PDB file of C-alpha atoms and ligand atoms in Angstrom:
ATOM      1  CA  MET A   1     -41.445 170.903 -30.250  1.00  0.00           C
ATOM      2  CA  VAL A   2     -41.148 171.698 -34.268  1.00  0.00           C
ATOM      3  CA  LEU A   3     -41.510 176.075 -33.956  1.00  0.00           C
ATOM      4  CA  GLU A   4     -38.767 175.189 -30.438  1.00  0.00           C
ATOM      5  CA  ALA A   5     -36.637 173.202 -32.818  1.00  0.00           C
ATOM      6  CA  LYS A   6     -36.660 176.234 -35.518  1.00  0.00           C
ATOM      7  CA  ARG A   7     -36.808 179.129 -33.144  1.00  0.00           C
ATOM      8  CA  LEU A   8     -40.115 180.684 -34.161  1.00  0.00           C
ATOM      9  CA  GLU A   9     -42.115 182.797 -32.087  1.00  0.00           C
ATOM     10  CA  TYR A  10     -45.479 181.286 -31.013  1.00  0.00           C
ATOM     11  CA  ARG A  11     -48.331 181.201 -28.777  1.00  0.00           C
ATOM     12  CA  VAL A  12     -50.190 178.074 -27.507  1.00  0.00           C
ATOM     13  CA  VAL A  13     -53.807 177.919 -27.698  1.00  0.00           C
ATOM     14  CA  GLU A  14     -55.112 175.120 -24.884  1.00  0.00           C
ATOM     15  CA  ILE A  15     -58.602 173.426 -25.962  1.00  0.00           C
ATOM     16  CA  THR A  16     -60.689 171.894 -23.990  1.00  0.00           C
ATOM     17  CA  PRO A  17     -62.252 168.657 -25.403  1.00  0.00           C
ATOM     18  CA  GLY A  18     -65.739 169.426 -26.362  1.00  0.00           C
ATOM     19  CA  ILE A  19     -66.986 172.710 -25.746  1.00  0.00           C
ATOM     20  CA  GLY A  20     -63.683 174.096 -27.521  1.00  0.00           C
ATOM     21  CA  GLN A  21     -63.390 172.245 -30.307  1.00  0.00           C
ATOM     22  CA  LEU A  22     -66.060 174.125 -31.787  1.00  0.00           C
ATOM     23  CA  ALA A  23     -63.502 177.525 -31.597  1.00  0.00           C
ATOM     24  CA  VAL A  24     -61.275 174.119 -33.879  1.00  0.00           C
ATOM     25  CA  PHE A  25     -63.816 173.656 -36.540  1.00  0.00           C
ATOM     26  CA  ARG A  26     -64.513 177.227 -37.277  1.00  0.00           C
ATOM     27  CA  LEU A  27     -61.356 177.907 -37.791  1.00  0.00           C
ATOM     28  CA  SER A  28     -59.749 175.296 -39.733  1.00  0.00           C
ATOM     29  CA  GLY A  29     -63.240 173.339 -41.291  1.00  0.00           C
ATOM     30  CA  GLN A  30     -62.319 169.894 -38.584  1.00  0.00           C
ATOM     31  CA  ARG A  31     -62.129 169.704 -35.051  1.00  0.00           C
ATOM     32  CA  GLN A  32     -59.039 167.672 -34.290  1.00  0.00           C
ATOM     33  CA  VAL A  33     -55.381 169.826 -32.503  1.00  0.00           C
ATOM     34  CA  PRO A  34     -52.744 170.896 -33.505  1.00  0.00           C
ATOM     35  CA  VAL A  35     -53.818 173.232 -35.456  1.00  0.00           C
ATOM     36  CA  LEU A  36     -51.111 176.137 -36.897  1.00  0.00           C
ATOM     37  CA  VAL A  37     -52.561 179.666 -36.951  1.00  0.00           C
ATOM     38  CA  ASP A  38     -49.624 181.090 -39.336  1.00  0.00           C
ATOM     39  CA  GLY A  39     -50.831 185.063 -40.960  1.00  0.00           C
ATOM     40  CA  ASP A  40     -53.316 184.189 -43.167  1.00  0.00           C
ATOM     41  CA  SER A  41     -52.079 180.478 -43.259  1.00  0.00           C
ATOM     42  CA  VAL A  42     -54.348 177.311 -41.190  1.00  0.00           C
ATOM     43  CA  LEU A  43     -53.733 173.902 -41.725  1.00  0.00           C
ATOM     44  CA  ALA A  44     -54.759 171.378 -39.117  1.00  0.00           C
ATOM     45  CA  ASP A  45     -52.383 167.588 -38.540  1.00  0.00           C
ATOM     46  CA  SER A  46     -48.611 167.488 -37.547  1.00  0.00           C
ATOM     47  CA  SER A  47     -47.928 165.840 -40.629  1.00  0.00           C
ATOM     48  CA  ALA A  48     -49.496 169.580 -42.505  1.00  0.00           C
ATOM     49  CA  ILE A  49     -48.262 171.760 -39.843  1.00  0.00           C
ATOM     50  CA  ILE A  50     -44.245 170.685 -40.509  1.00  0.00           C
ATOM     51  CA  ARG A  51     -44.207 169.943 -43.901  1.00  0.00           C
ATOM     52  CA  HIS A  52     -44.895 173.972 -44.085  1.00  0.00           C
ATOM     53  CA  LEU A  53     -42.536 174.746 -40.635  1.00  0.00           C
ATOM     54  CA  GLU A  54     -39.722 173.568 -42.647  1.00  0.00           C
ATOM     55  CA  THR A  55     -40.626 174.986 -46.641  1.00  0.00           C
ATOM     56  CA  CYS A  56     -40.888 178.969 -44.594  1.00  0.00           C
ATOM     57  CA  ASN A  57     -37.859 178.192 -42.430  1.00  0.00           C
ATOM     58  CA  PRO A  58     -35.687 175.637 -43.830  1.00  0.00           C
ATOM     59  CA  GLU A  59     -33.248 175.836 -40.301  1.00  0.00           C
ATOM     60  CA  PRO A  60     -32.168 173.823 -38.584  1.00  0.00           C
ATOM     61  CA  ILE A  61     -33.239 170.886 -41.224  1.00  0.00           C
ATOM     62  CA  LEU A  62     -35.585 168.437 -40.243  1.00  0.00           C
ATOM     63  CA  ILE A  63     -37.041 166.496 -43.143  1.00  0.00           C
ATOM     64  CA  PRO A  64     -33.680 164.997 -44.176  1.00  0.00           C
ATOM     65  CA  GLU A  65     -32.602 166.108 -47.782  1.00  0.00           C
ATOM     66  CA  ASN A  66     -31.089 162.572 -48.367  1.00  0.00           C
ATOM     67  CA  GLN A  67     -34.115 160.264 -50.395  1.00  0.00           C
ATOM     68  CA  GLN A  68     -32.717 157.679 -47.555  1.00  0.00           C
ATOM     69  CA  GLU A  69     -32.927 159.035 -44.523  1.00  0.00           C
ATOM     70  CA  ARG A  70     -36.545 161.400 -46.384  1.00  0.00           C
ATOM     71  CA  GLY A  71     -37.925 158.401 -46.704  1.00  0.00           C
ATOM     72  CA  TYR A  72     -37.497 156.495 -42.954  1.00  0.00           C
ATOM     73  CA  ALA A  73     -38.111 160.168 -41.496  1.00  0.00           C
ATOM     74  CA  HIS A  74     -41.758 159.526 -43.267  1.00  0.00           C
ATOM     75  CA  LEU A  75     -42.459 155.944 -42.702  1.00  0.00           C
ATOM     76  CA  ILE A  76     -41.084 156.634 -38.809  1.00  0.00           C
ATOM     77  CA  GLU A  77     -43.928 159.947 -38.504  1.00  0.00           C
ATOM     78  CA  ASP A  78     -46.138 158.476 -40.162  1.00  0.00           C
ATOM     79  CA  TRP A  79     -46.449 155.220 -37.614  1.00  0.00           C
ATOM     80  CA  ALA A  80     -45.827 156.778 -34.893  1.00  0.00           C
ATOM     81  CA  ASP A  81     -48.986 159.718 -35.864  1.00  0.00           C
ATOM     82  CA  THR A  82     -50.924 156.513 -36.582  1.00  0.00           C
ATOM     83  CA  THR A  83     -50.332 152.803 -34.793  1.00  0.00           C
ATOM     84  CA  LEU A  84     -48.655 154.833 -32.024  1.00  0.00           C
ATOM     85  CA  ALA A  85     -50.598 157.249 -31.662  1.00  0.00           C
ATOM     86  CA  ASN A  86     -53.498 154.799 -31.397  1.00  0.00           C
ATOM     87  CA  ALA A  87     -51.985 152.053 -28.917  1.00  0.00           C
ATOM     88  CA  VAL A  88     -50.089 154.917 -26.647  1.00  0.00           C
ATOM     89  CA  ARG A  89     -53.647 157.036 -26.578  1.00  0.00           C
ATOM     90  CA  ALA A  90     -55.756 154.077 -26.026  1.00  0.00           C
ATOM     91  CA  THR A  91     -52.993 152.541 -22.684  1.00  0.00           C
ATOM     92  CA  LEU A  92     -53.111 156.255 -21.538  1.00  0.00           C
ATOM     93  CA  LEU A  93     -57.110 156.297 -21.284  1.00  0.00           C
ATOM     94  CA  GLN A  94     -56.935 152.770 -19.520  1.00  0.00           C
ATOM     95  CA  ALA A  95     -54.665 154.306 -17.111  1.00  0.00           C
ATOM     96  CA  ALA A  96     -57.047 157.362 -16.137  1.00  0.00           C
ATOM     97  CA  ALA A  97     -59.423 154.612 -16.201  1.00  0.00           C
ATOM     98  CA  ASN A  98     -58.146 152.960 -12.855  1.00  0.00           C
ATOM     99  CA  ASP A  99     -56.373 155.989 -11.159  1.00  0.00           C
ATOM    100  CA  PRO A 100     -59.294 159.181 -10.638  1.00  0.00           C
ATOM    101  CA  ASP A 101     -55.616 161.637  -9.616  1.00  0.00           C
ATOM    102  CA  LEU A 102     -54.284 160.689 -12.980  1.00  0.00           C
ATOM    103  CA  ARG A 103     -57.989 161.771 -14.337  1.00  0.00           C
ATOM    104  CA  ILE A 104     -58.104 164.454 -12.258  1.00  0.00           C
ATOM    105  CA  ALA A 105     -54.565 166.325 -13.433  1.00  0.00           C
ATOM    106  CA  LEU A 106     -55.510 165.453 -17.371  1.00  0.00           C
ATOM    107  CA  VAL A 107     -58.174 168.151 -17.168  1.00  0.00           C
ATOM    108  CA  PRO A 108     -56.934 170.916 -18.723  1.00  0.00           C
ATOM    109  CA  GLU A 109     -56.056 173.450 -16.201  1.00  0.00           C
ATOM    110  CA  ASP A 110     -59.176 177.045 -16.723  1.00  0.00           C
ATOM    111  CA  VAL A 111     -62.469 173.935 -16.393  1.00  0.00           C
ATOM    112  CA  PRO A 112     -63.627 174.824 -12.796  1.00  0.00           C
ATOM    113  CA  GLU A 113     -62.927 173.239  -9.396  1.00  0.00           C
ATOM    114  CA  SER A 114     -65.900 172.213  -8.645  1.00  0.00           C
ATOM    115  CA  LEU A 115     -66.520 170.325 -12.340  1.00  0.00           C
ATOM    116  CA  ARG A 116     -62.433 168.819 -12.221  1.00  0.00           C
ATOM    117  CA  GLN A 117     -63.909 166.636  -8.992  1.00  0.00           C
ATOM    118  CA  VAL A 118     -66.634 165.579 -11.401  1.00  0.00           C
ATOM    119  CA  PHE A 119     -63.921 164.076 -13.385  1.00  0.00           C
ATOM    120  CA  LYS A 120     -62.619 162.616 -10.313  1.00  0.00           C
ATOM    121  CA  GLU A 121     -65.841 160.647  -8.576  1.00  0.00           C
ATOM    122  CA  ILE A 122     -66.684 158.923 -12.325  1.00  0.00           C
ATOM    123  CA  PRO A 123     -66.896 155.905 -11.144  1.00  0.00           C
ATOM    124  CA  CYS A 124     -63.667 153.674 -13.922  1.00  0.00           C
ATOM    125  CA  GLY A 125     -66.966 151.208 -15.320  1.00  0.00           C
ATOM    126  CA  ILE A 126     -68.005 153.779 -16.833  1.00  0.00           C
ATOM    127  CA  ILE A 127     -64.886 155.377 -18.278  1.00  0.00           C
ATOM    128  CA  GLY A 128     -63.822 151.414 -19.626  1.00  0.00           C
ATOM    129  CA  GLY A 129     -67.357 151.339 -21.170  1.00  0.00           C
ATOM    130  CA  VAL A 130     -67.219 153.976 -24.108  1.00  0.00           C
ATOM    131  CA  THR A 131     -63.202 154.169 -24.255  1.00  0.00           C
ATOM    132  CA  GLU A 132     -61.436 151.811 -26.691  1.00  0.00           C
ATOM    133  CA  LEU A 133     -59.566 149.291 -24.800  1.00  0.00           C
ATOM    134  CA  LEU A 134     -55.403 147.286 -26.296  1.00  0.00           C
ATOM    135  CA  SER A 135     -55.987 143.946 -25.677  1.00  0.00           C
ATOM    136  CA  GLN A 136     -53.204 142.322 -24.345  1.00  0.00           C
ATOM    137  CA  GLY A 137     -52.045 141.688 -27.445  1.00  0.00           C
ATOM    138  CA  GLU A 138     -51.853 145.065 -28.791  1.00  0.00           C
ATOM    139  CA  LYS A 139     -50.316 146.060 -25.294  1.00  0.00           C
ATOM    140  CA  GLU A 140     -47.590 143.532 -26.327  1.00  0.00           C
ATOM    141  CA  GLN A 141     -46.968 145.173 -29.599  1.00  0.00           C
ATOM    142  CA  LEU A 142     -46.407 147.783 -28.102  1.00  0.00           C
ATOM    143  CA  LEU A 143     -43.938 147.534 -25.293  1.00  0.00           C
ATOM    144  CA  MET A 144     -41.913 145.178 -28.082  1.00  0.00           C
ATOM    145  CA  SER A 145     -42.009 148.774 -30.929  1.00  0.00           C
ATOM    146  CA  LEU A 146     -41.035 150.468 -27.585  1.00  0.00           C
ATOM    147  CA  LYS A 147     -37.928 148.392 -27.042  1.00  0.00           C
ATOM    148  CA  GLU A 148     -37.101 148.190 -30.787  1.00  0.00           C
ATOM    149  CA  LEU A 149     -37.073 152.036 -29.900  1.00  0.00           C
ATOM    150  CA  CYS A 150     -34.239 151.670 -26.996  1.00  0.00           C
ATOM    151  CA  ASN A 151     -32.166 149.829 -29.675  1.00  0.00           C
ATOM    152  CA  LEU A 152     -32.136 151.864 -31.896  1.00  0.00           C
ATOM    153  CA  ILE A 153     -31.287 155.288 -29.768  1.00  0.00           C
ATOM    154  CA  GLU A 154     -28.666 153.045 -28.293  1.00  0.00           C
ATOM    155  CA  SER A 155     -26.499 152.549 -30.707  1.00  0.00           C
ATOM    156  CA  CYS A 156     -27.534 156.787 -32.018  1.00  0.00           C
ATOM    157  CA  PRO A 157     -29.375 159.762 -30.188  1.00  0.00           C
ATOM    158  CA  TYR A 158     -30.935 160.293 -33.286  1.00  0.00           C
ATOM    159  CA  LEU A 159     -34.004 157.972 -35.326  1.00  0.00           C
ATOM    160  CA  VAL A 160     -32.889 158.818 -39.190  1.00  0.00           C
ATOM    161  CA  GLY A 161     -29.342 160.216 -39.888  1.00  0.00           C
ATOM    162  CA  ASP A 162     -27.036 162.004 -37.783  1.00  0.00           C
ATOM    163  CA  SER A 163     -29.062 164.965 -36.188  1.00  0.00           C
ATOM    164  CA  LEU A 164     -32.996 165.713 -35.397  1.00  0.00           C
ATOM    165  CA  SER A 165     -35.447 165.037 -37.443  1.00  0.00           C
ATOM    166  CA  ILE A 166     -39.484 164.537 -37.302  1.00  0.00           C
ATOM    167  CA  ALA A 167     -39.207 160.981 -36.551  1.00  0.00           C
ATOM    168  CA  ASP A 168     -37.369 161.761 -33.647  1.00  0.00           C
ATOM    169  CA  ILE A 169     -39.711 165.222 -33.240  1.00  0.00           C
ATOM    170  CA  ALA A 170     -42.759 162.153 -33.824  1.00  0.00           C
ATOM    171  CA  VAL A 171     -41.597 159.355 -31.796  1.00  0.00           C
ATOM    172  CA  ALA A 172     -40.796 161.468 -28.660  1.00  0.00           C
ATOM    173  CA  SER A 173     -44.011 163.322 -28.635  1.00  0.00           C
ATOM    174  CA  GLN A 174     -45.914 160.247 -28.665  1.00  0.00           C
ATOM    175  CA  LEU A 175     -43.988 159.446 -25.920  1.00  0.00           C
ATOM    176  CA  SER A 176     -45.283 162.168 -23.252  1.00  0.00           C
ATOM    177  CA  LEU A 177     -48.768 160.170 -22.872  1.00  0.00           C
ATOM    178  CA  LEU A 178     -46.775 157.437 -21.686  1.00  0.00           C
ATOM    179  CA  LYS A 179     -44.596 159.215 -19.011  1.00  0.00           C
ATOM    180  CA  PHE A 180     -45.152 162.511 -18.081  1.00  0.00           C
ATOM    181  CA  PRO A 181     -42.242 165.006 -19.275  1.00  0.00           C
ATOM    182  CA  THR A 182     -41.732 168.188 -16.741  1.00  0.00           C
ATOM    183  CA  SER A 183     -42.768 170.338 -20.322  1.00  0.00           C
ATOM    184  CA  SER A 184     -46.736 169.127 -19.479  1.00  0.00           C
ATOM    185  CA  GLY A 185     -46.501 171.336 -15.768  1.00  0.00           C
ATOM    186  CA  SER A 186     -46.497 170.179 -12.415  1.00  0.00           C
ATOM    187  CA  LEU A 187     -49.720 168.084 -12.335  1.00  0.00           C
ATOM    188  CA  LEU A 188     -48.766 165.656 -15.179  1.00  0.00           C
ATOM    189  CA  GLN A 189     -44.805 165.970 -15.181  1.00  0.00           C
ATOM    190  CA  ASP A 190     -43.796 162.137 -14.211  1.00  0.00           C
ATOM    191  CA  LYS A 191     -47.701 160.793 -14.194  1.00  0.00           C
ATOM    192  CA  GLY A 192     -48.546 157.998 -16.559  1.00  0.00           C
ATOM    193  CA  CYS A 193     -49.065 155.036 -17.753  1.00  0.00           C
ATOM    194  CA  PRO A 194     -48.184 151.463 -15.365  1.00  0.00           C
ATOM    195  CA  GLY A 195     -46.024 148.825 -17.247  1.00  0.00           C
ATOM    196  CA  PHE A 196     -44.629 151.983 -19.518  1.00  0.00           C
ATOM    197  CA  LYS A 197     -43.314 154.915 -17.362  1.00  0.00           C
ATOM    198  CA  ASP A 198     -41.723 152.277 -14.221  1.00  0.00           C
ATOM    199  CA  ASN A 199     -40.697 149.828 -16.964  1.00  0.00           C
ATOM    200  CA  PRO A 200     -37.469 149.531 -15.920  1.00  0.00           C
ATOM    201  CA  SER A 201     -36.935 148.250 -19.821  1.00  0.00           C
ATOM    202  CA  LEU A 202     -37.935 152.030 -21.461  1.00  0.00           C
ATOM    203  CA  HIS A 203     -35.871 154.100 -18.921  1.00  0.00           C
ATOM    204  CA  ALA A 204     -33.373 154.784 -21.353  1.00  0.00           C
ATOM    205  CA  LEU A 205     -35.855 155.657 -24.325  1.00  0.00           C
ATOM    206  CA  PHE A 206     -37.656 158.314 -21.284  1.00  0.00           C
ATOM    207  CA  HIS A 207     -33.943 159.280 -20.523  1.00  0.00           C
ATOM    208  CA  TRP A 208     -34.121 159.794 -24.413  1.00  0.00           C
ATOM    209  CA  ARG A 209     -37.125 161.412 -25.029  1.00  0.00           C
ATOM    210  CA  ASP A 210     -36.937 164.406 -21.911  1.00  0.00           C
ATOM    211  CA  GLN A 211     -33.153 164.557 -23.487  1.00  0.00           C
ATOM    212  CA  ILE A 212     -34.741 165.648 -26.830  1.00  0.00           C
ATOM    213  CA  GLU A 213     -37.608 167.905 -25.148  1.00  0.00           C
ATOM    214  CA  ASP A 214     -34.192 169.712 -22.750  1.00  0.00           C
ATOM    215  CA  SER A 215     -32.053 170.046 -26.426  1.00  0.00           C
ATOM    216  CA  LEU A 216     -35.566 171.499 -28.110  1.00  0.00           C
ATOM    217  CA  PHE A 217     -36.917 173.874 -24.535  1.00  0.00           C
ATOM    218  CA  HIS A 218     -34.124 174.766 -22.762  1.00  0.00           C
ATOM    219  CA  GLN A 219     -31.059 174.473 -25.016  1.00  0.00           C
ATOM    220  CA  GLY A 220     -29.332 170.955 -23.682  1.00  0.00           C
ATOM    221  CA  SER A 221     -27.421 168.821 -25.625  1.00  0.00           C
ATOM    222  CA  ILE A 222     -28.307 164.688 -26.193  1.00  0.00           C
ATOM    223  CA  GLU A 223     -25.122 162.827 -25.679  1.00  0.00           C
ATOM    224  CA  VAL A 224     -23.684 160.812 -28.266  1.00  0.00           C
TER     225      VAL A 224
HETATM  226  N1  GSH B 301     -53.453 162.854 -38.036  1.00  0.00           N
HETATM  227  C1  GSH B 301     -53.490 164.370 -36.565  1.00  0.00           C
HETATM  228  C2  GSH B 301     -53.759 163.282 -35.097  1.00  0.00           C
HETATM  229  C3  GSH B 301     -54.659 164.196 -34.716  1.00  0.00           C
HETATM  230  C4  GSH B 301     -55.121 163.527 -33.394  1.00  0.00           C
HETATM  231  O1  GSH B 301     -55.134 162.382 -33.428  1.00  0.00           O
HETATM  232  N2  GSH B 301     -55.763 165.064 -32.928  1.00  0.00           N
HETATM  233  C5  GSH B 301     -56.271 164.510 -31.457  1.00  0.00           C
HETATM  234  C6  GSH B 301     -55.139 165.639 -30.358  1.00  0.00           C
HETATM  235  S1  GSH B 301     -54.128 164.898 -29.917  1.00  0.00           S
HETATM  236  C7  GSH B 301     -57.251 164.797 -31.241  1.00  0.00           C
HETATM  237  O2  GSH B 301     -57.483 166.767 -30.948  1.00  0.00           O
HETATM  238  N3  GSH B 301     -58.546 164.171 -30.621  1.00  0.00           N
HETATM  239  C8  GSH B 301     -59.796 165.037 -30.347  1.00  0.00           C
HETATM  240  C9  GSH B 301     -61.434 163.866 -31.525  1.00  0.00           C
HETATM  241  O3  GSH B 301     -60.837 163.372 -32.346  1.00  0.00           O
HETATM  242  O4  GSH B 301     -62.214 164.819 -31.388  1.00  0.00           O
HETATM  243  C10 GSH B 301     -51.914 165.201 -36.473  1.00  0.00           C
HETATM  244  O5  GSH B 301     -50.912 164.163 -36.538  1.00  0.00           O
HETATM  245  O6  GSH B 301     -52.197 166.276 -36.066  1.00  0.00           O
END
C-alpha cells in the first residue's frame, strides 16, 4: 500500500508458507514477509520498509512531520503491527479451522489442485489444536478496539492529521484479514471472519478500508 501511495513501480512475489520461506531466509536472514528488495538493499519488517521508502521517496509524506502527529502515527502503526495483527491472525485461523471453503481460498493460487483439496479435508479439530486461538475476552477486546476505530474515522477519515499516513495504512491492511478486500482476488473477496465481516457496527470501518484501497489502487477519493 505504501508503494502504491508513493506511485512506485514494483513487482509482488507471493511466498508459499513453509517451503517458500527458505528463499526468504536466504535473501533476508529471517523467514517472515514482507521483504522489500530495492536495488542492493534488502529490508525485512514493514516498519523498516516504510521508513526506507519514506526516506528515498518523500512524496506523498506518510510519516507526519509534526512531532505530535508523528508520535501518534508511530504508536498506531506499532499497535496495528503487533496487538491488532496477532488478534486478527488468530481470529482468521479460527475462522479457517471452522470453514473448509475459507481454508481452501487461503491456499496460494500456485499450489496444485490435489494439494488444495488436502487443506479442505483436514478435520477442523486438528487445525483448532495447532493454532493459537483467541479467548472470548480477547475477542471482545478486539471488537471493542475496532468499534473505537469506527468512532475515530466517523469524524475524520484519517486516523492522524488531515492526510493519509502510516497509521491508516497499517490499520487498513490488518482489517483485510477480517474481511478480504477486492484486491485479494475473486476467491477471497468478501470472505472473512464471522462476527466481524458481517458485524453491522463495523460496516463503516470496512467501508473506510475499501475507500483507502480504492484511493491507492484505483485513484478514487476518500470521503471527508
Ligand atoms: N513485525 C513484522 C511482522 C511480519 C509477520 O508477522 N509476517 C507474517 C505474515 S503477515 C509471516 O511472515 N509469518 C510467517 C512466519 O512467521 O513464519 C512486520 O510488520 O513486518
